[in-house]
Amino acid sequence: MRKSIILITGVNGEIGHGLVRSLYKAGITNLIGVDLNLPDEFVQERTLDCLIGNILDQNLLERINAQYEIEAIYHMAALLSTRAEFSPVIAHEVNVDGTLKLLDLAMEQAQSRGKPVKFFFPSSIAVYGLPDLKAKTLAGALSEDDYRYPQTMYGCNKLYCESLGDYYSHYFKRLSARDSRGLVDFRAIRFPGIISAHTLPAGGTSDYVPEMIHAAARGEHYDCFVREDATIPFMTMSDAILAIEGLMAAPQEALTQTVYNIRAFNPSAGEFFVKVKEYYQKADINFVINDNRQSIIDSWPEDVNDDRAREDWGWEAIHDLDKAFSEYLIPEIRSRYEHN
Ligand code: SER
């Protein structure tokens, strides 16, 4: 008998950590992680096993397929938006070919066990692309179908993978006699920028917000690479995990779409800085604009409309900007840096 497990790719990344923390706390002890690098102790202690390797390595995926029965896949491995602009072809391979391989693994597993495999995919506000700041201001909060004209490789990858997930869920090999509809139960969230108290992002364009607060907490200088008026939506990591768990727990019949926007708050970089200053009066932050990274932020929406998520699966963020600081970031960051 193959052991029944939950697979998390990119387990050593930011959302991977958050997921492991939360699923383990909920008593889930059959997590198998995959990552390019050896995950840290926190992750190792809370998973059944961690496989070190590349999701593009067919042998690795075949080993997983042979050894385990997979109940659900959380496919978090990806190159983020800034890094992807430096290596667009590698980004495409990891973000698109990697996702295709994982979707195919999910289909094979579902066919062999005759039961659906749930598949969680983290999409992003990077799928949107607004032509200029005027259009961004006029458009306000975007709904799922608005302005899907990504300007980054990462955004293109995420948008296409949303469609791939839909294809595997609803239309896979529709010309064959075998009916595969619903075998891959694909569910995706378009995340805003995420701020974790425990980890720092690597290679994203929304990194200025988490970098600002972690630098202030460490007493380090920080050069924020976007203008003070730069505005996109953000949320805490704990709300991001709450959303993943909420969407994955929702009954399939309640879901009217496979991809959902979610939101919590959308401060400008300057407003976030003011908030950081409330807690760290000595925060030493300059605004030193990187025009290229700024132009990516300018193409992302200033807010998103998450009515569908609220209606279909009861989504609601716990943390607004004030609570994000008072109830999550400050207490957790303080204890993190005091312990280190
Ligand atoms: N936060 C990500 C990035 O900046 C977008 O999903 O790349």
Coordinates of C-alpha atoms and ligand atoms in Angstrom, one line a residue:
M1 CA 0.0 0.0 0.0
R2 CA 1.3 3.4 -0.9
K3 CA 1.3 6.0 1.9
S4 CA -1.3 8.7 1.5
I5 CA 0.3 12.1 1.6
I6 CA 0.0 15.8 0.9
L7 CA 2.7 17.2 -1.4
I8 CA 4.1 20.8 -1.1
T9 CA 6.5 22.0 -3.7
G10 CA 8.7 25.0 -2.9
V11 CA 8.3 23.9 0.7
N12 CA 11.3 26.0 1.8
G13 CA 9.9 29.2 0.3
E14 CA 7.8 31.8 2.1
I15 CA 4.3 30.4 1.6
G16 CA 5.7 26.9 2.0
H17 CA 6.8 27.8 5.5
G18 CA 3.5 29.4 6.3
L19 CA 1.6 26.3 5.1
V20 CA 3.8 23.8 6.9
R21 CA 3.4 25.9 10.1
S22 CA -0.4 25.9 9.8
L23 CA -1.1 22.4 8.5
Y24 CA 1.2 20.9 11.2
K25 CA -0.6 22.9 13.9
A26 CA -3.9 21.5 12.6
G27 CA -2.5 18.0 13.2
I28 CA -1.6 17.1 9.6
T29 CA 1.4 14.8 9.8
N30 CA 1.6 13.4 6.3
L31 CA 3.3 16.3 4.5
I32 CA 6.0 15.6 1.9
G33 CA 8.0 18.6 0.8
V34 CA 10.0 19.2 -2.4
D35 CA 12.5 22.0 -2.7
L36 CA 15.7 22.8 -4.6
N37 CA 17.5 23.4 -1.3
L38 CA 17.5 21.5 1.9
P39 CA 14.7 23.0 3.9
D40 CA 15.5 24.5 7.3
E41 CA 14.9 22.7 10.5
F42 CA 11.5 24.3 11.1
V43 CA 10.2 22.6 7.9
Q44 CA 12.1 19.4 8.4
E45 CA 10.7 18.8 11.8
R46 CA 7.1 19.3 10.6
T47 CA 7.2 17.2 7.5
L48 CA 7.3 13.4 7.0
D49 CA 10.1 13.8 4.5
C50 CA 11.6 16.5 2.3
L51 CA 12.9 15.6 -1.2
I52 CA 15.7 17.8 -2.5
G53 CA 15.4 18.3 -6.3
N54 CA 14.1 20.2 -9.2
I55 CA 10.4 19.9 -10.1
L56 CA 11.4 19.7 -13.7
D57 CA 13.3 16.4 -12.9
Q58 CA 11.0 13.7 -14.3
N59 CA 12.8 11.0 -12.3
L60 CA 12.0 12.8 -9.1
L61 CA 8.3 13.1 -10.0
E62 CA 8.2 9.4 -11.0
R63 CA 9.6 8.4 -7.7
I64 CA 7.0 10.4 -5.8
N65 CA 4.3 8.9 -8.0
A66 CA 5.5 5.4 -7.4
Q67 CA 6.0 5.8 -3.7
Y68 CA 3.0 7.8 -2.5
E69 CA -0.7 8.2 -2.9
I70 CA -1.3 11.9 -3.2
E71 CA -4.4 13.5 -1.7
A72 CA -3.6 17.1 -2.5
I73 CA -0.8 19.1 -4.0
Y74 CA 0.1 22.6 -2.9
H75 CA 2.3 23.8 -5.8
M76 CA 4.3 26.7 -4.4
A77 CA 7.6 26.4 -6.3
A78 CA 8.1 29.4 -8.6
L79 CA 10.5 32.1 -9.6
L80 CA 9.0 35.5 -8.5
S81 CA 8.5 38.5 -10.7
T82 CA 11.8 40.4 -10.3
R83 CA 14.0 37.3 -10.6
A84 CA 12.0 36.1 -13.6
E85 CA 12.7 39.4 -15.5
F86 CA 16.5 38.5 -15.3
S87 CA 16.0 34.9 -16.5
P88 CA 12.7 34.8 -18.4
V89 CA 13.4 31.5 -20.1
I90 CA 14.3 29.7 -16.9
A91 CA 11.2 31.4 -15.3
H92 CA 9.0 30.0 -18.0
E93 CA 10.5 26.5 -17.5
V94 CA 10.0 26.5 -13.8
N95 CA 6.7 28.4 -13.6
V96 CA 5.0 26.9 -16.6
D97 CA 6.7 23.5 -17.5
G98 CA 6.9 22.8 -13.7
T99 CA 3.2 23.4 -13.2
L100 CA 2.3 21.3 -16.2
K101 CA 4.3 18.4 -14.8
L102 CA 2.7 18.7 -11.4
L103 CA -0.8 18.9 -13.0
D104 CA 0.0 15.8 -14.9
L105 CA 1.2 14.0 -11.8
A106 CA -2.1 15.0 -10.1
M107 CA -4.1 13.6 -13.1
E108 CA -2.2 10.3 -13.1
Q109 CA -2.7 9.9 -9.4
A110 CA -6.4 10.7 -9.6
Q111 CA -6.9 8.3 -12.4
S112 CA -5.1 5.5 -10.6
R113 CA -6.9 6.0 -7.3
G114 CA -10.3 6.9 -9.0
K115 CA -10.7 9.9 -6.7
P116 CA -10.0 13.6 -7.3
V117 CA -6.7 15.1 -6.3
K118 CA -7.0 18.6 -5.0
F119 CA -4.5 21.0 -6.5
F120 CA -3.7 24.5 -5.0
F121 CA -2.1 27.0 -7.3
P122 CA -0.9 30.4 -6.0
S123 CA -1.6 32.9 -8.7
S124 CA -0.9 36.6 -8.4
I125 CA -2.0 40.2 -9.0
A126 CA 0.9 40.1 -11.5
V127 CA -1.6 38.6 -14.1
Y128 CA -3.0 42.1 -14.4
G129 CA -1.4 44.8 -16.5
L130 CA -2.5 48.4 -16.6
P131 CA -1.1 50.5 -19.4
D132 CA -0.3 53.6 -17.2
L133 CA -0.9 55.3 -13.9
K134 CA -3.9 57.2 -15.1
A135 CA -5.6 53.9 -16.1
K136 CA -4.6 52.3 -12.8
T137 CA -6.2 55.1 -10.8
L138 CA -9.3 55.1 -13.0
A139 CA -9.7 51.3 -12.8
G140 CA -9.6 51.1 -9.0
A141 CA -10.3 47.6 -7.7
L142 CA -10.1 45.0 -10.5
S143 CA -12.3 42.0 -10.8
E144 CA -11.0 38.6 -11.9
D145 CA -11.8 39.3 -15.6
D146 CA -10.4 42.8 -15.9
Y147 CA -7.1 43.9 -17.5
R148 CA -5.5 40.5 -17.8
Y149 CA -2.6 41.9 -19.9
P150 CA 0.5 40.9 -17.9
Q151 CA 3.7 42.9 -18.6
T152 CA 6.1 40.5 -16.8
M153 CA 7.2 37.0 -17.6
Y154 CA 6.0 35.9 -14.1
G155 CA 2.5 37.4 -14.8
C156 CA 2.3 35.7 -18.2
N157 CA 3.3 32.4 -16.6
K158 CA 0.7 32.7 -13.8
L159 CA -2.1 33.7 -16.1
Y160 CA -1.4 30.8 -18.5
C161 CA -1.1 28.3 -15.6
E162 CA -4.6 29.4 -14.4
S163 CA -5.9 28.3 -17.8
L164 CA -3.9 25.1 -17.7
G165 CA -5.4 24.3 -14.3
D166 CA -8.9 24.9 -15.7
Y167 CA -8.1 22.6 -18.6
Y168 CA -7.0 19.8 -16.4
S169 CA -10.1 20.3 -14.2
H170 CA -12.7 20.5 -16.8
Y171 CA -11.6 19.6 -20.3
F172 CA -8.7 17.2 -20.1
K173 CA -8.5 15.0 -23.2
R174 CA -12.1 15.5 -24.0
L175 CA -11.8 13.5 -27.2
S176 CA -10.9 10.3 -25.5
A177 CA -13.5 7.8 -24.3
R178 CA -12.4 8.2 -20.7
D179 CA -14.1 11.0 -18.8
S180 CA -11.5 12.8 -16.7
R181 CA -13.6 15.8 -15.7
G182 CA -13.2 16.8 -12.1
L183 CA -10.3 14.4 -11.4
V184 CA -8.0 17.3 -10.9
D185 CA -9.7 19.7 -8.5
F186 CA -7.8 22.8 -9.3
R187 CA -8.2 25.9 -7.1
A188 CA -6.2 29.1 -7.4
I189 CA -5.9 32.4 -5.5
R190 CA -4.5 35.6 -7.0
F191 CA -2.5 36.8 -4.1
P192 CA -1.6 40.4 -3.4
G193 CA 1.9 41.1 -1.9
I194 CA 2.4 39.0 1.2
I195 CA 4.1 40.2 4.4
S196 CA 5.4 37.5 6.7
A197 CA 6.7 38.1 10.2
H198 CA 8.9 34.9 10.0
T199 CA 10.5 34.9 6.5
L200 CA 11.6 37.4 3.9
P201 CA 10.7 37.0 0.2
A202 CA 13.3 36.5 -2.5
G203 CA 13.1 37.9 -6.0
G204 CA 9.6 39.5 -5.9
T205 CA 8.6 43.1 -6.8
S206 CA 6.3 43.5 -3.8
D207 CA 9.3 42.8 -1.5
Y208 CA 9.7 46.5 -0.5
V209 CA 7.0 46.3 2.1
P210 CA 8.3 43.2 4.0
E211 CA 11.9 44.4 3.5
M212 CA 11.0 47.8 5.0
I213 CA 9.6 46.4 8.3
H214 CA 12.2 43.7 8.7
A215 CA 15.0 46.2 8.2
A216 CA 13.4 48.6 10.8
A217 CA 13.1 45.7 13.3
R218 CA 16.7 44.9 12.9
G219 CA 17.8 48.5 13.1
E220 CA 19.2 48.5 9.5
H221 CA 19.0 51.1 6.9
Y222 CA 16.7 50.4 3.9
D223 CA 16.4 51.9 0.5
C224 CA 12.8 51.5 -0.7
F225 CA 12.9 51.0 -4.5
V226 CA 9.5 52.4 -5.3
R227 CA 7.9 55.9 -4.9
E228 CA 6.0 56.8 -1.8
D229 CA 2.8 56.9 -3.7
A230 CA 3.2 53.4 -5.2
T231 CA 0.1 51.4 -4.3
I232 CA -0.8 47.7 -4.6
P233 CA -2.7 45.4 -2.3
F234 CA -1.0 43.5 0.5
M235 CA -2.0 41.0 3.2
T236 CA -0.3 39.2 6.1
M237 CA 1.0 35.7 5.6
S238 CA -1.4 34.4 8.3
D239 CA -4.3 35.7 6.2
A240 CA -2.8 34.2 3.0
I241 CA -2.7 30.8 4.7
L242 CA -6.2 31.3 6.1
A243 CA -7.3 31.9 2.5
I244 CA -5.6 28.8 1.1
E245 CA -7.2 26.7 3.8
G246 CA -10.6 28.3 3.3
L247 CA -10.6 27.7 -0.4
M248 CA -9.3 24.1 -0.1
A249 CA -11.9 23.3 2.5
A250 CA -14.8 24.7 0.5
P251 CA -17.3 22.2 -1.1
Q252 CA -16.7 21.9 -4.8
E253 CA -20.4 22.8 -5.5
A254 CA -20.0 26.1 -3.8
L255 CA -17.2 27.2 -6.2
T256 CA -18.4 29.2 -9.2
Q257 CA -14.9 29.7 -10.6
T258 CA -11.4 28.2 -10.3
V259 CA -9.5 31.4 -9.7
Y260 CA -10.3 34.0 -7.0
N261 CA -9.1 37.4 -6.0
I262 CA -8.6 38.1 -2.3
R263 CA -7.8 41.4 -0.5
A264 CA -7.0 42.8 2.9
F265 CA -5.5 46.3 2.7
N266 CA -3.7 48.5 0.1
P267 CA -1.4 51.1 1.6
S268 CA 1.0 53.2 -0.5
A269 CA 4.7 52.6 0.3
G270 CA 4.6 56.0 2.1
E271 CA 1.6 55.0 4.2
F272 CA 3.3 51.7 5.1
F273 CA 6.5 53.7 6.1
V274 CA 4.4 55.9 8.4
K275 CA 3.0 52.8 10.1
V276 CA 6.5 51.3 10.5
K277 CA 7.6 54.6 12.1
E278 CA 4.8 54.3 14.7
Y279 CA 6.5 51.2 16.1
Y280 CA 10.1 51.8 15.1
Q281 CA 10.7 55.6 15.6
K282 CA 14.3 55.3 14.4
A283 CA 13.4 53.5 11.2
D284 CA 16.0 54.6 8.7
I285 CA 14.3 54.4 5.3
N286 CA 15.0 56.3 2.1
F287 CA 13.1 56.2 -1.2
V288 CA 15.6 55.4 -3.9
I289 CA 13.5 54.6 -7.0
N290 CA 14.4 51.9 -9.3
D291 CA 12.4 53.0 -12.4
N292 CA 12.2 49.5 -13.9
R293 CA 10.8 47.8 -10.7
Q294 CA 8.6 50.9 -10.2
S295 CA 7.1 50.4 -13.7
I296 CA 6.1 46.8 -12.8
I297 CA 4.3 48.1 -9.6
D298 CA 2.6 50.8 -11.7
S299 CA 1.2 48.1 -14.0
W300 CA -0.3 46.1 -11.1
P301 CA -3.7 47.2 -9.7
E302 CA -4.1 49.5 -6.7
D303 CA -6.7 47.1 -5.4
V304 CA -8.8 44.1 -6.3
N305 CA -12.4 43.2 -5.9
D306 CA -12.8 39.9 -3.9
D307 CA -16.7 39.7 -3.8
R308 CA -16.7 36.3 -5.5
A309 CA -14.4 34.8 -2.8
R310 CA -16.5 36.3 -0.1
E311 CA -19.7 34.9 -1.6
D312 CA -18.5 31.5 -2.7
W313 CA -16.3 30.4 0.3
G314 CA -16.8 33.0 2.9
W315 CA -13.4 34.7 2.5
E316 CA -12.7 37.5 4.9
A317 CA -9.3 38.8 6.0
I318 CA -8.6 39.1 9.7
H319 CA -6.0 41.8 9.5
D320 CA -6.5 45.3 8.2
L321 CA -3.4 47.5 8.1
D322 CA -3.7 48.4 11.8
K323 CA -4.3 44.9 13.0
A324 CA -1.6 43.5 10.7
F325 CA 0.9 45.6 12.8
S326 CA -0.6 45.3 16.2
E327 CA -1.8 41.7 16.2
Y328 CA 0.6 39.9 13.8
L329 CA 3.7 41.7 12.6
I330 CA 4.9 43.5 15.7
P331 CA 4.4 40.7 18.3
E332 CA 5.8 38.0 16.0
I333 CA 8.7 40.0 14.7
R334 CA 9.7 41.1 18.2
S335 CA 9.8 37.6 19.5
R336 CA 11.6 36.4 16.4
Y337 CA 14.4 39.0 16.7
E338 CA 14.6 38.7 20.4
H339 CA 15.2 35.0 20.1
N340 CA 17.9 35.3 17.5
Ligands
SER1 N1 4.6 39.1 -4.7 C1 5.0 38.5 -6.0 C2 6.2 39.3 -6.6 O1 6.4 40.4 -6.2 C3 3.9 38.6 -6.9 O2 3.1 37.5 -6.8 O3 6.8 38.7 -7.5

